[in-house]
Coordinates of C-alpha atoms in Angstrom, one line a residue:
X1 CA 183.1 -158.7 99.6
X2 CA 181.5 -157.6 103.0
X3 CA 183.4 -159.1 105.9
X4 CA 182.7 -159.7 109.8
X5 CA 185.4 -159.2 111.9
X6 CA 187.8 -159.0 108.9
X7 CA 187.8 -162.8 109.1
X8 CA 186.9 -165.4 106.5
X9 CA 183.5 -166.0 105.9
X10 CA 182.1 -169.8 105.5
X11 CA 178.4 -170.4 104.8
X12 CA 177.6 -174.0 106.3
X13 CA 173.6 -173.4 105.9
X14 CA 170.7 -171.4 106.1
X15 CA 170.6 -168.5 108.8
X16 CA 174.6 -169.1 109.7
X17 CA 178.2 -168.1 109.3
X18 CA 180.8 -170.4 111.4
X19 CA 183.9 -168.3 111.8
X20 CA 187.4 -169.6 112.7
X21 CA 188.0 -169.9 116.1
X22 CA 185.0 -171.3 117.3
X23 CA 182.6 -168.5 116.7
X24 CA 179.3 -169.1 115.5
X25 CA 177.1 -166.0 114.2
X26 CA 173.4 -166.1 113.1
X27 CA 171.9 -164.1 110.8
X28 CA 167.9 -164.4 112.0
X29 CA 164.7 -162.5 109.9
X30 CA 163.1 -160.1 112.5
X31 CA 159.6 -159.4 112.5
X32 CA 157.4 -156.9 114.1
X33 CA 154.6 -157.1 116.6
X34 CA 152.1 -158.4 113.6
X35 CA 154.8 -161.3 112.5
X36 CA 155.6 -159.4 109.2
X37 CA 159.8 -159.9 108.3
X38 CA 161.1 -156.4 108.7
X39 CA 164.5 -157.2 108.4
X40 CA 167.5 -159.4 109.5
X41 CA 169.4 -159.8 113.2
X42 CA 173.4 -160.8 113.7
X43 CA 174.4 -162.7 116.9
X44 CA 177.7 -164.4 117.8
X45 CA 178.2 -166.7 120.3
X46 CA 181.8 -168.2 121.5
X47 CA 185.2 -167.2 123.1
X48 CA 186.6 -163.6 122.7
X49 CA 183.8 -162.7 120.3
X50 CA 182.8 -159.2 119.7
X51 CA 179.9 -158.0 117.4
X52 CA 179.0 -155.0 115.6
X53 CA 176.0 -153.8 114.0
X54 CA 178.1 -152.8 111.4
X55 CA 180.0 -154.1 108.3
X56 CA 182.2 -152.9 105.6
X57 CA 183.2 -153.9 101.8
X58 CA 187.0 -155.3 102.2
X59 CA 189.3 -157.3 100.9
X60 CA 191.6 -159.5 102.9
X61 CA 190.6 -157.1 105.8
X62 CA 191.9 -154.1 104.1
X63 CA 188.9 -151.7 103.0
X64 CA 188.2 -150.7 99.6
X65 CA 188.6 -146.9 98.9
X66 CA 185.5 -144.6 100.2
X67 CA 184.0 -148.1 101.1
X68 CA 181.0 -147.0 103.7
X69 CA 180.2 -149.0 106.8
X70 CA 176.8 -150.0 106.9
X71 CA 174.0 -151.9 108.8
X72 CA 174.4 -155.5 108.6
X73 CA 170.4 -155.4 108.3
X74 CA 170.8 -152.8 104.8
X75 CA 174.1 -154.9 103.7
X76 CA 171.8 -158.3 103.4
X77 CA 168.8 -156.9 103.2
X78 CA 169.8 -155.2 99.5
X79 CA 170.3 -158.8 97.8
X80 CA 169.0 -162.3 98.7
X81 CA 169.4 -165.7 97.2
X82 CA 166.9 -168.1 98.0
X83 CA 168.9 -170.8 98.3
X84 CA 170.5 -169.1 101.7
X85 CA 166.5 -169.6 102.6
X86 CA 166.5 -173.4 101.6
X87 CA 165.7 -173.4 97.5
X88 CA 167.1 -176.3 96.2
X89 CA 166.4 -176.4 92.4
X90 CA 165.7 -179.6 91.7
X91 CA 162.8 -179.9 90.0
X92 CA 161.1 -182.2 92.7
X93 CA 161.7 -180.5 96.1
X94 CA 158.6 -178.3 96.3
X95 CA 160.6 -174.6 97.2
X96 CA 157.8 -172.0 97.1
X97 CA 158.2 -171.8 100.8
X98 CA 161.7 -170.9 100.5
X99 CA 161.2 -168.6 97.9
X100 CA 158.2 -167.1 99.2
X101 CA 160.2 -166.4 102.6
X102 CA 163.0 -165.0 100.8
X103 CA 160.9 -162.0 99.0
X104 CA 159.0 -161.5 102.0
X105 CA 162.5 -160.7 103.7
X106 CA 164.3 -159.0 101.4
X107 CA 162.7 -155.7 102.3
X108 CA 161.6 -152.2 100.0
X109 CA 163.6 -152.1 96.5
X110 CA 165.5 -155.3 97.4
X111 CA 166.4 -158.5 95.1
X112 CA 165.7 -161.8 95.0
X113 CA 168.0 -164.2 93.2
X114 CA 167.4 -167.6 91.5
X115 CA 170.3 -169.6 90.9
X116 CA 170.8 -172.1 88.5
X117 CA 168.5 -174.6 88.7
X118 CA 164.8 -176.3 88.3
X119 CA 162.6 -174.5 90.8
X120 CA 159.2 -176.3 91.2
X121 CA 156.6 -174.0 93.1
X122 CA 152.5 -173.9 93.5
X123 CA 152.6 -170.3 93.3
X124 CA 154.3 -166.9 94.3
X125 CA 153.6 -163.7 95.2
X126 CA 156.3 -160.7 94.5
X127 CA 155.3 -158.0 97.2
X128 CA 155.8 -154.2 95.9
X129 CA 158.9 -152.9 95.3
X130 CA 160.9 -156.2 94.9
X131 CA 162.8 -157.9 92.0
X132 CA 162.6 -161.8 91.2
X133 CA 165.5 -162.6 89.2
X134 CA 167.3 -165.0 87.7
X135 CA 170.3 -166.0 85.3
X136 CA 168.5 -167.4 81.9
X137 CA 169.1 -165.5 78.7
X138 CA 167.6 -166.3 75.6
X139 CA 169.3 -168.6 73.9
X140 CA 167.8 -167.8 70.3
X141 CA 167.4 -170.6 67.8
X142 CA 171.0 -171.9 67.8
X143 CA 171.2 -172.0 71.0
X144 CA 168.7 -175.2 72.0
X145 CA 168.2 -178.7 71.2
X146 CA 164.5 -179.2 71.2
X147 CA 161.8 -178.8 73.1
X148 CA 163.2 -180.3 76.1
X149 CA 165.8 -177.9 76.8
X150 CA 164.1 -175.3 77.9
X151 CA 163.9 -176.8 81.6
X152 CA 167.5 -177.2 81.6
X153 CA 168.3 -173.4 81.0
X154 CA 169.2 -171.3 83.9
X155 CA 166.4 -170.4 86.3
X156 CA 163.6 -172.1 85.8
X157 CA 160.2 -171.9 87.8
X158 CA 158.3 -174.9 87.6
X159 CA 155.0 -173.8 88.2
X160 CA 151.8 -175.6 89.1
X161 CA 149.4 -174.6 86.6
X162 CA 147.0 -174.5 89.3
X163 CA 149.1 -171.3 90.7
X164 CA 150.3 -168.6 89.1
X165 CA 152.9 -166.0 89.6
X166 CA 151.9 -162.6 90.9
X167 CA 153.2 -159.3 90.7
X168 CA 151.9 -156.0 92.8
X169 CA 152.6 -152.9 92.5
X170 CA 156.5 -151.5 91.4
X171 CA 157.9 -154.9 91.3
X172 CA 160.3 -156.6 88.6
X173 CA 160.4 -160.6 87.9
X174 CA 164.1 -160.6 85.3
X175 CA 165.7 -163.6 83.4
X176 CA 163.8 -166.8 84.4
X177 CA 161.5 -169.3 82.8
X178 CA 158.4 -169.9 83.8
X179 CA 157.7 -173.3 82.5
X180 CA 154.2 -175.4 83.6
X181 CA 155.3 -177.9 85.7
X182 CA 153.2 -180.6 84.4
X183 CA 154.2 -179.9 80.8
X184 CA 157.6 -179.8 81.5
X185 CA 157.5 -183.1 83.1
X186 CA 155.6 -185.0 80.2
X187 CA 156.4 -185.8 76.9
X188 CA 158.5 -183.3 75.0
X189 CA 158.3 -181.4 72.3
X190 CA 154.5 -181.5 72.7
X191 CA 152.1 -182.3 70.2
X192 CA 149.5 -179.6 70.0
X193 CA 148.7 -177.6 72.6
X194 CA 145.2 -178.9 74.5
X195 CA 146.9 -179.9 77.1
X196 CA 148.5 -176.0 77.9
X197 CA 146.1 -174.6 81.4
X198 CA 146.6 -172.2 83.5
X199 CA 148.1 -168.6 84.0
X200 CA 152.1 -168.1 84.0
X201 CA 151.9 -164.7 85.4
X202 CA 149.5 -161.8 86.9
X203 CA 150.2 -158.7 86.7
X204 CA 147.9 -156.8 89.1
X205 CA 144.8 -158.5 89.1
X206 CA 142.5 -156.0 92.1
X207 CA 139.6 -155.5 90.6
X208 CA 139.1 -152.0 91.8
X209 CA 143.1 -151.1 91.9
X210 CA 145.3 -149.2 89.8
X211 CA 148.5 -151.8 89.8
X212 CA 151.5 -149.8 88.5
X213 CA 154.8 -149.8 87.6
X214 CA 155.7 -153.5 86.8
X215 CA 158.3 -154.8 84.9
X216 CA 158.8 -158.3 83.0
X217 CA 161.6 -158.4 81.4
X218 CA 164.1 -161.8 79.4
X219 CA 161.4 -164.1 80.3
X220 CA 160.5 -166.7 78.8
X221 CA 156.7 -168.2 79.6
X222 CA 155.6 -171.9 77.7
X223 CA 152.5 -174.3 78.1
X224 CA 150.0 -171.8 79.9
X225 CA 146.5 -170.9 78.8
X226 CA 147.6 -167.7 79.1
X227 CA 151.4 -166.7 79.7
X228 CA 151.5 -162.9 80.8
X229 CA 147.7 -161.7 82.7
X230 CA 147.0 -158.2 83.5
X231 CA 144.2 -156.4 85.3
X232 CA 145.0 -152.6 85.6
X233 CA 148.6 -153.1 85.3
X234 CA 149.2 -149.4 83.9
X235 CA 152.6 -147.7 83.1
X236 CA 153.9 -150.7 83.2
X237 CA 156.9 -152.7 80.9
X238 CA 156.9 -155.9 79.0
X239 CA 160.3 -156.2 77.1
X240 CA 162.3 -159.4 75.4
X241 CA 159.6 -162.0 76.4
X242 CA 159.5 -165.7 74.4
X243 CA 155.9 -167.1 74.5
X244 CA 155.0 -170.3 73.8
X245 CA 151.2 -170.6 75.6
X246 CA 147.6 -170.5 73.5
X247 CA 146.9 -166.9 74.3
X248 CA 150.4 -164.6 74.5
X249 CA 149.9 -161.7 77.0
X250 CA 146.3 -160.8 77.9
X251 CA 145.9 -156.9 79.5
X252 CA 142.4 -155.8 80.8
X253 CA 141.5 -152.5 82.0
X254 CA 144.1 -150.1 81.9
X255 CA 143.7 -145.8 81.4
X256 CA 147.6 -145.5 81.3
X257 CA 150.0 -147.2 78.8
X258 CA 151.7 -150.1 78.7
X259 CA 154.9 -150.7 76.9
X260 CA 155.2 -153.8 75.4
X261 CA 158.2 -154.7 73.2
X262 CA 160.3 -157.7 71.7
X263 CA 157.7 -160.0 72.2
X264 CA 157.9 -163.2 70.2
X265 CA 154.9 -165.7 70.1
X266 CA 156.5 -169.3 68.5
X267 CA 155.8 -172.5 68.9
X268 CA 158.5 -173.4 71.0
X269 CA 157.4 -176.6 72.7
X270 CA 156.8 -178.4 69.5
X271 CA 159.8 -178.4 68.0
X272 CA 161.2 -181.5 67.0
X273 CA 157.8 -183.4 66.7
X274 CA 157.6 -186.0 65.0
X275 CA 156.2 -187.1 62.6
X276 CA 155.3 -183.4 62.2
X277 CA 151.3 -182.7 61.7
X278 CA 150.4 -178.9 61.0
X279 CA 147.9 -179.1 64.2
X280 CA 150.9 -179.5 66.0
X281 CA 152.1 -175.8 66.2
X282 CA 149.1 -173.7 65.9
X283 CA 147.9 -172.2 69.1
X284 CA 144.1 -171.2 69.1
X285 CA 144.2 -168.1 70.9
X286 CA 145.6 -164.5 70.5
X287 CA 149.3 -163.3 70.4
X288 CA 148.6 -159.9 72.3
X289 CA 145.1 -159.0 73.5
X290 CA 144.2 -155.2 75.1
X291 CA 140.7 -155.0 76.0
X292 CA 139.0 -152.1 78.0
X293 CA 140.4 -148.7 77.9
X294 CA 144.5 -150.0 77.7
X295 CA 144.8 -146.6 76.2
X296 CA 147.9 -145.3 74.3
X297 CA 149.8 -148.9 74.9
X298 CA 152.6 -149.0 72.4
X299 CA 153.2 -152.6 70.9
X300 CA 156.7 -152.6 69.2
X301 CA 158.7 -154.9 67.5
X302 CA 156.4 -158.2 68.3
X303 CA 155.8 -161.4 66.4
X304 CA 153.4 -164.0 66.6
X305 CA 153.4 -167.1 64.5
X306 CA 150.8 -169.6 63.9
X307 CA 148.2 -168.3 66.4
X308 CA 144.9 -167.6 65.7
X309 CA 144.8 -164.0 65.9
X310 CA 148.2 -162.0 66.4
X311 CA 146.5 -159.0 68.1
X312 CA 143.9 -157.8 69.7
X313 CA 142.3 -154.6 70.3
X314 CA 138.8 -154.5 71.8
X315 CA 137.6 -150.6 72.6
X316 CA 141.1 -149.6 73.4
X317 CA 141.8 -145.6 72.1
X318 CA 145.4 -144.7 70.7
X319 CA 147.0 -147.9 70.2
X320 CA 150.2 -148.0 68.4
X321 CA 151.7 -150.8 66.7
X322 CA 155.5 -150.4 65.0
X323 CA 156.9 -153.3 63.5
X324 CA 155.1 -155.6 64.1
X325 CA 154.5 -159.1 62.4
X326 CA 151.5 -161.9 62.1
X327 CA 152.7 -165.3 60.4
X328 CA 150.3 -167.9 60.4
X329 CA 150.6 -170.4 57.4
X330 CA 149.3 -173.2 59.2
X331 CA 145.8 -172.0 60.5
X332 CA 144.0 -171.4 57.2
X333 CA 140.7 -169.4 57.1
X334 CA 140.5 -168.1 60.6
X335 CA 143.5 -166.3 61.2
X336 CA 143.7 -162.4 61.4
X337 CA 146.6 -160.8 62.0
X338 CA 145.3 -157.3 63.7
X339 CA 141.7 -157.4 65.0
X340 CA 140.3 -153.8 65.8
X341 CA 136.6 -154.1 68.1
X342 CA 134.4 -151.7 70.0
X343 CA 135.0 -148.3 70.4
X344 CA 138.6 -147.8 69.6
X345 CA 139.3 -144.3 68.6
X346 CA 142.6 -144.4 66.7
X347 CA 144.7 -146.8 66.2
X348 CA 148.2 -146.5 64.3
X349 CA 149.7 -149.4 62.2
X350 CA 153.0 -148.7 61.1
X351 CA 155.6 -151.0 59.5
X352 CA 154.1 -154.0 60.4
X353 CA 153.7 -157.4 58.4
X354 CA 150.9 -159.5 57.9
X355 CA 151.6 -162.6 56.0
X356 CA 149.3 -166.0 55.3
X357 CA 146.7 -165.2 57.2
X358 CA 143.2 -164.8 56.1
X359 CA 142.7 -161.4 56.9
X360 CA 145.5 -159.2 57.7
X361 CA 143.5 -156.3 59.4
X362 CA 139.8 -156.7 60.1
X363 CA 138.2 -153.3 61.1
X364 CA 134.8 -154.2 63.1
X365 CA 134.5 -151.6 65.5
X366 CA 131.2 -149.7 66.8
X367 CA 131.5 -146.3 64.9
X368 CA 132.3 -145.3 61.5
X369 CA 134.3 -142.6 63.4
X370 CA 136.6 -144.9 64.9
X371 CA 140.1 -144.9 62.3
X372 CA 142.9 -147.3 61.5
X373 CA 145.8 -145.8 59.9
X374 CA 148.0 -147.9 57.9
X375 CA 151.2 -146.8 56.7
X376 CA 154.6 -148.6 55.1
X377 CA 152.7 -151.3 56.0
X378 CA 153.9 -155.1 54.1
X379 CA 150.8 -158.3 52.8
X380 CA 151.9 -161.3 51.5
X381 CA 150.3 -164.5 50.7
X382 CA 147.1 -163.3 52.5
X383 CA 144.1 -165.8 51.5
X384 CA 141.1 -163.2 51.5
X385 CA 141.9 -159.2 51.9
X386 CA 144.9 -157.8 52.9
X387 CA 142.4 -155.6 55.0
X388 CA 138.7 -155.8 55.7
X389 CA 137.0 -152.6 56.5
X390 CA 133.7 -153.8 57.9
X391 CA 133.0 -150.9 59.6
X392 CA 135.2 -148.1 60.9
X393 CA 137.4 -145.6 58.6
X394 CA 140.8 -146.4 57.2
X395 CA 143.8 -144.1 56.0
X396 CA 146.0 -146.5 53.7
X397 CA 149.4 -145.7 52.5
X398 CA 152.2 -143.8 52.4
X399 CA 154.4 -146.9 51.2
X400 CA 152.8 -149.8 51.6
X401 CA 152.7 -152.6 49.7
X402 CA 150.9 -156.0 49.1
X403 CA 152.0 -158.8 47.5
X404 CA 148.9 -160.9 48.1
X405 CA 146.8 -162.5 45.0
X406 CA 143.8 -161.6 47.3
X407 CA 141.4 -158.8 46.9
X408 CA 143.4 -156.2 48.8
X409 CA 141.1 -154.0 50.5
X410 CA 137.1 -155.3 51.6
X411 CA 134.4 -152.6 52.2
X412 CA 131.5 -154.5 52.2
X413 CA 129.0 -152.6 54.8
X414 CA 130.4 -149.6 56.4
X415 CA 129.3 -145.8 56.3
X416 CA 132.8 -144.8 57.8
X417 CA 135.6 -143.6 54.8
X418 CA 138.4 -144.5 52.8
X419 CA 141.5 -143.2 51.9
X420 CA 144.4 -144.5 50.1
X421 CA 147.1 -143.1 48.3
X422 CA 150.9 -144.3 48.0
X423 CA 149.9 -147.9 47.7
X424 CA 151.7 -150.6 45.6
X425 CA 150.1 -153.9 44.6
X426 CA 152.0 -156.5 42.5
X427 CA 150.3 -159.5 42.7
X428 CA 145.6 -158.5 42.9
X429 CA 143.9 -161.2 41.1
X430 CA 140.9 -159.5 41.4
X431 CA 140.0 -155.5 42.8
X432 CA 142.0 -153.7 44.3
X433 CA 139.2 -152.3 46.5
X434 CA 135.7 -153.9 46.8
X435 CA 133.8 -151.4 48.3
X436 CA 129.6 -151.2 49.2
X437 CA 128.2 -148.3 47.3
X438 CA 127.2 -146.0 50.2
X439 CA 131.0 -145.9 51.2
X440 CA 133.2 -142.5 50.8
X441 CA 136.3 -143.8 49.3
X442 CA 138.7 -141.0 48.3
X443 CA 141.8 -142.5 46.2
X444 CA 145.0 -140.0 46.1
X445 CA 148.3 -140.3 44.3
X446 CA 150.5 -142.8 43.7
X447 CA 148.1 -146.0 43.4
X448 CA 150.2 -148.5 41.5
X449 CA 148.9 -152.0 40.1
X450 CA 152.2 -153.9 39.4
X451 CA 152.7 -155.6 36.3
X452 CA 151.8 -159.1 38.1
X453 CA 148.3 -157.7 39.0
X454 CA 145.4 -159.6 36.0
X455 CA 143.0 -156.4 36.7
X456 CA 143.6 -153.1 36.6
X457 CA 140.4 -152.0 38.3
X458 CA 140.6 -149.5 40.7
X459 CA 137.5 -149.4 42.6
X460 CA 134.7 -152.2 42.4
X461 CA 131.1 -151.2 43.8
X462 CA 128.2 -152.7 44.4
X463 CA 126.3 -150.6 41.6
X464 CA 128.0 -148.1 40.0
X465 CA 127.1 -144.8 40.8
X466 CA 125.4 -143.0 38.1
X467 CA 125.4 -139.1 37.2
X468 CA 122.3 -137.3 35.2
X469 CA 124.2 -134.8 32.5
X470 CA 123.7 -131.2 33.1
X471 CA 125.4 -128.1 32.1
X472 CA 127.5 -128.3 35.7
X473 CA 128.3 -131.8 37.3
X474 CA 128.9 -131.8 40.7
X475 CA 131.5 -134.9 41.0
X476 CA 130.9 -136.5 44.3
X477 CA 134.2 -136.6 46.0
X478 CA 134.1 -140.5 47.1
X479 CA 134.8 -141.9 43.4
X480 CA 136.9 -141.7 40.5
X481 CA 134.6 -143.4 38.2
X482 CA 131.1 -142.5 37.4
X483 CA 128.3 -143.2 34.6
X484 CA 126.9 -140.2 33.0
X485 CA 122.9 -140.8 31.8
X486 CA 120.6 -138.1 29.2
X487 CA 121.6 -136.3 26.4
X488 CA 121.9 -132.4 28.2
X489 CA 125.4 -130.9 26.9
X490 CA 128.3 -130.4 29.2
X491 CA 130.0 -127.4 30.1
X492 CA 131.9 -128.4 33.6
X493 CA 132.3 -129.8 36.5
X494 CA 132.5 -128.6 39.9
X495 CA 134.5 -130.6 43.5
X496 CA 137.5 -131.2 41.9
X497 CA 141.1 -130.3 43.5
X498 CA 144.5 -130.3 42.1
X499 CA 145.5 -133.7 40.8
X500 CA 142.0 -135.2 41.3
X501 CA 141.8 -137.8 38.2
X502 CA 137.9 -138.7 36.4
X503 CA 136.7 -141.3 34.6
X504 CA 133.4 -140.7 32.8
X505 CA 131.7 -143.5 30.9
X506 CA 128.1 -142.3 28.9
X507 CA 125.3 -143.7 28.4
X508 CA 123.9 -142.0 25.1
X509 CA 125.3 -139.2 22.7
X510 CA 126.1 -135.7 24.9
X511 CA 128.6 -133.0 23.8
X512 CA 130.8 -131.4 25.9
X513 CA 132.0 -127.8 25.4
X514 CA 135.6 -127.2 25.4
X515 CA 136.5 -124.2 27.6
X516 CA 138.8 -122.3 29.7
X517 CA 137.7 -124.3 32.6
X518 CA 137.4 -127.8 30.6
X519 CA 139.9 -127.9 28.0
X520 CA 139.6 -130.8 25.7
X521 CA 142.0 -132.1 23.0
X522 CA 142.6 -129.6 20.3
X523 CA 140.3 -127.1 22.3
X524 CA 137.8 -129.4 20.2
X525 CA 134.1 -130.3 21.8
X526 CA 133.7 -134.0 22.0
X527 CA 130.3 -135.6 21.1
X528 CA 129.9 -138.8 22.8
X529 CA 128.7 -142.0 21.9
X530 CA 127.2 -144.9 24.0
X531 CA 129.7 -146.6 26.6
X532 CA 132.3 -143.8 25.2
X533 CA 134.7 -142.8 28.2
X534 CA 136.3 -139.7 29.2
X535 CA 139.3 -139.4 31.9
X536 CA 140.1 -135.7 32.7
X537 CA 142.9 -133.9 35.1
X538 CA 142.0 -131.1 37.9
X539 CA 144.6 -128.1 37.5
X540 CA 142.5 -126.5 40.1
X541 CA 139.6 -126.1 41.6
X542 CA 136.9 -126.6 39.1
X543 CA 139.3 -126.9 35.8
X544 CA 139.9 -129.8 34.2
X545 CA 142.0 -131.0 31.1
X546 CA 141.5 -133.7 29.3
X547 CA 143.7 -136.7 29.7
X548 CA 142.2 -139.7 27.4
X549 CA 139.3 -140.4 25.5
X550 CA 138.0 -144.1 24.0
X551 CA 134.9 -143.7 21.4

C-alpha cells in the first residue's frame, strides 16, 4: 500500500493521518479561484517532520519492483471512499453531502466507493468521467430471504423518491442498490405497487444534449415509478440490472444505440406476501420502453414478468431483440409482450418468448412499410394471438413455434404483407392466420399444424377471394386458396414459382385440359363438379402438376 515517510499509516478521521511520533498530516481538497475541488493538498505539522509531494507503493518501507513515485494528489485522487468524506451507512444519517463531496473530489476518470452499508441520500449527481461504486452482487433467488433483504445487501442507496440519481456524460454507477427510501422503510414485502413514485436513476436528461457514454452495470433498482430514465443517453450500456419498479428502464430520444442486456423485470418486493392476491405482483407499466429515434438499440437477453407490457417500441428504426422473454400470467387481457408504434422501420425479433399474455406481438405502426421480422421465435399459453398484425408487414418463421390454443396470427385491417414459412403450431383451436381480405399474405414451406391443432385451415379471410374461369388464370400471389366461378375450360395458370402449392374449389362444371404445362392424373382432363376441389404443385414457372383432387 502507498506509504508516507515509510511509516505506518493510521486513519483517525476525515481529512487526517496521525503518524507516530507526534506528526500529524492533512490531506485537504483544493479548489480553484471559482471554489470547484481540483484536487487534494498534504501538510505535516510536528517535530523533525519532512514532507514530500511525493509517494510510493511499499511494503514495510521496502518498494515493490518498478513501483513509480507519484503525486500524492494523483495517488488519492484515483480512488475515494466516501466514508474518508463522512458517509456513515446507516440508513438514518442523511450522507448525500458526504457523497456528493466525494465525487466532486475525486477528479477526471476517478472512483468513488461505497462500502457496506445503508446509504440514505435526497439525490446525487455523478459528474463526467467518474464511477459510483459499490460491493452488492446479485444474489439470485437462493440467495435472499424476502422482500426485506434487499436493504441489508451491500451498498445500498436509500433514495428519496423525491430525488433521483444522475448520471452525465462518460460516467459509471457499478454494484449498488438503489432502493426508495420510503419503501424500504415500510412494510415489507409490499403489497402491490401504488405506492412505487419516483425516478431511481437519469441517465442524461438535457433536453438539447447528446449525453454519451454511460454505463449501469450489477444494479439493482426497486419501488420507483420508473427505475432506469434516459433522455439522449446514446452509445451507452445497461448490463445485469434487477428491476422491481412499475415501468423498467424508460429511454427517450436517442440517434445512436444503446446496449441493453441481462435485464430482469420481477416482482421482487412482493415476495413473501401474504396471504398472496394476484394484484400483488403485477406492475402496470412497461418492462423496457424506446421512444423517439433510439435507433439500432440492441435488447439482449431481458425478461420481464407480470408487467403490463414487456417492451416498447414507439417510432424507433432497427431495433433488435435476442432472447428475450414476456411472462405475464397474472395480468389477463391487457398484457402484450412486444408493442411496435409509429414509424419504426425494421425491427428484428429473434429467439425470444412470449408466454400468457394476451398478445405476444402487436404490430400498430404508421406504415404498411414498416416490418417485424420474427424468427425461432417461442408462444405459449397466449390468450388471443400469438401476433396481431394490425398494420405494418411481418416476416414469420424460420423455426418458430407456438404452442398457444389461440388464433396464432391476427390480420384484421392492414394493407402491409405477410410472410410465413417454417412455422410449427401444435396446439390452434381455431385459424392459423385470420387475415382481412385486402391483405398480401404469401405462405412458403414448411407450415406445420401439429397433431393437437382441431383445424387444419390455413388461411381464414374475410370473404374468400373468388377467380372468373378462363383459358389462363392469373393466380394472385397473396393466397393459396381461391374459388373459381363460370363454366369457360381451363388450360393454365400463370404466377406460380417452384414449390408454390394451389387450392382450387369450383363453383359449377368446368374442364381442365391436361397438358405439358398442367399435367393432371393419368394425363386425364378433369371435368368438375360444384364445390369439387383441385390442389396442384408449381415445377416451375407457370407448370403445374396435380397433387389431389375431391369430386
Amino acid at each position: 500500500m502507498p506509504s508516507l515517510a515509510n511509516q505506518q499509516q493510521n486513519l483517525s478521521f476525515p481529512g487526517l493521518l496521525q503518524i507516530p511520533g507526534g506528526i500529524t498530516t492533512a490531506l485537504q481538497q483544493v479548489q480553484d479561484g471559482n471554489g470547484n475541488a481540483t484536487g487534494l493538498s498534504l501538510s505535516s505539522t510536528g517535530a523533525s517532520v519532512t514532507t514530500s509531494d511525493t509517494a510510493i507503493a511499499s511494503e514495510n518501507g521496502t518498494p515493490y519492483a518498478n513501483a513509480t513515485p507519484r503525486l500524492i494528489n494523483d495517488m488519492f485522487g484515483d480512488s475515494l471512499s466516501v466514508a474518508d468524506f463522512g458517509a456513515v451507512g446507516d440508513g438514518v444519517t442523511n450522507d448525500t453531502t458526504a457523497i456528493q463531496n466525494a465525487l466532486n473530489a475525486v477528479g477526471y476518470a476517478g472512483t468513488v466507493n461505497l462500502g457496506n452499508g445503508r446509504y440514505y441520500v435526497t439525490g446525487l449527481t455523478i459528474p463526467q468521467y467518474v464511477t459510483l461504486q459499490g460491493s452488492w452482487n446479485s444474489p439470485g433467488y437462493d440467495g435472499f430471504a424476502g422482500a426485506e433483504s434487499f436493504a441489508r445487501m451491500g451498498s445500498v442507496l436509500l433514495l428519496n423518491p423525491a430525488g433521483t440519481i444522475s448520471m452525465k456524460q462518460s460516467t459509471s454507477l457499478k454494484n449498488l442498490v438503489v432502493f426508495n427510501n420510503v419503501i424500504a422503510n415500510g412494510p415489507l414485502p409490499v403489497n402491490g405497487s401504488s405506492s412505487f413514485s419516483g425516478i431511481g436513476i437519469t441517465m442524461g436528461g438535457i433536453t438539447a444534449q447528446q449525453c454519451p457514454d454511460m454505463t449501469i452495470e450489477n444494479v439493482m433498482v426497486l419501488g420507483f415509478t420508473t427505475g432506469i430514465y434516459g433522455l439522449r443517453c446514446i452509445n451507452s450500456k445497461i448490463r445485469h440490472v434487477n428491476i422491481d419498479c412499475n415501468n423498467g428502464i424508460s429511454l427517450d430520444t436517442g440517434g445512436n444505440p444503446i446496449d441493453i442486456q441481462w435485464v430482469l423485470g420481477w416482482p421482487f418486493l412482493s415476495v413473501g406476501y401474504s396471504p398472496y392476491t394476484t394484484a400483488q405482483i403485477v406492475r402496470s407499466g412497461t418492462g423496457i420502453a424506446l421512444q423517439n429515434n433510439m435507433d439500432a438499440t440492441r435488447i439482449q437477453f431481458c425478461t420481464f414478468y407480470d408487467y403490463t407490457t414487456g417492451y416498447s417500441l414507439t417510432s424507433c428504426n432497427g431495433i433488435t431483440l435476442i432472447g428475450c422473454g414476456a411472462d405475464a400470467p397474472e395480468v389477463g387481457s391487457t398484457a402484450v409482450g412486444l408493442s411496435i408504434a409509429g414509424a419504426c422501420g425494421i425491427t428484428q425479433v429473434i429467439g425470444c418468448q412470449f408466454v400468457a399474455v394476451n398478445t405476444g406481438i402487436l404490430m400498430q405502426t404508421s406504415s404498411s412499410n414498416d416490418l417485424v421480422s420474427v424468427s425461432a421465435c417461442y408462444f405459449t399459453a397466449n390468450l388471443t394471438q400469438d401476433i396481431d398484425l394490425y398494420n405494418g408487414s411481418a416476416i414469420v418463421g424460420s423455426g418458430t413455434v407456438s404452442y398457444s390454443t389461440c388464433l396464432n396470427i391476427s390480420v384484421p385491417f392492414t394493407t402491409g404483407k405477410l410472410i410465413v414459412s417454417d412455422f410449427y403450431a401444435s396446439k390452434t383451436s381455431g385459424a392459423f392466420i385470420s387475415a382481412a381480405s385486402n391483405l398480401n399474405v404469401y405462405l412458403g414451406n414448411n407450415i406445420v399444424l401439429g397433431n393437437d391443432a382441431v383445424q387444419k385451415l390455413i388461411v381464414v379471410t374475410e370473404s374468400n377471394q373468388v377467380l372468373a374461369s378462363a383459358n389462363s388464370i392469373n393466380l394472385p400471389p397473396n393466397r393459396n386458396f381461391f374459388e373459381v366461378s363460370g363454366t369457360t375450360n381451363i388450360f393454365g395458370f400463370t404466377n406460380g414459382w417452384y414449390g408454390r402449392t394451389v387450392t382450387l374449389k369450383f363453383a359449377s362444371a368446368v374442364t381442365l385440359s391436361s397438358s405439358a404445362t398442367l399435367l393432371l392424373n393419368n394425363n386425364v382432363n378433369f371435368t368438375t363438379q360444384t364445390n369439387s376441389t383441385l390442389t396442384i404443385l408449381a415445377t416451375a414457372y407457370g407448370s403445374w402438376i396435380e397433387v389431389s383432387r375431391k369430386i
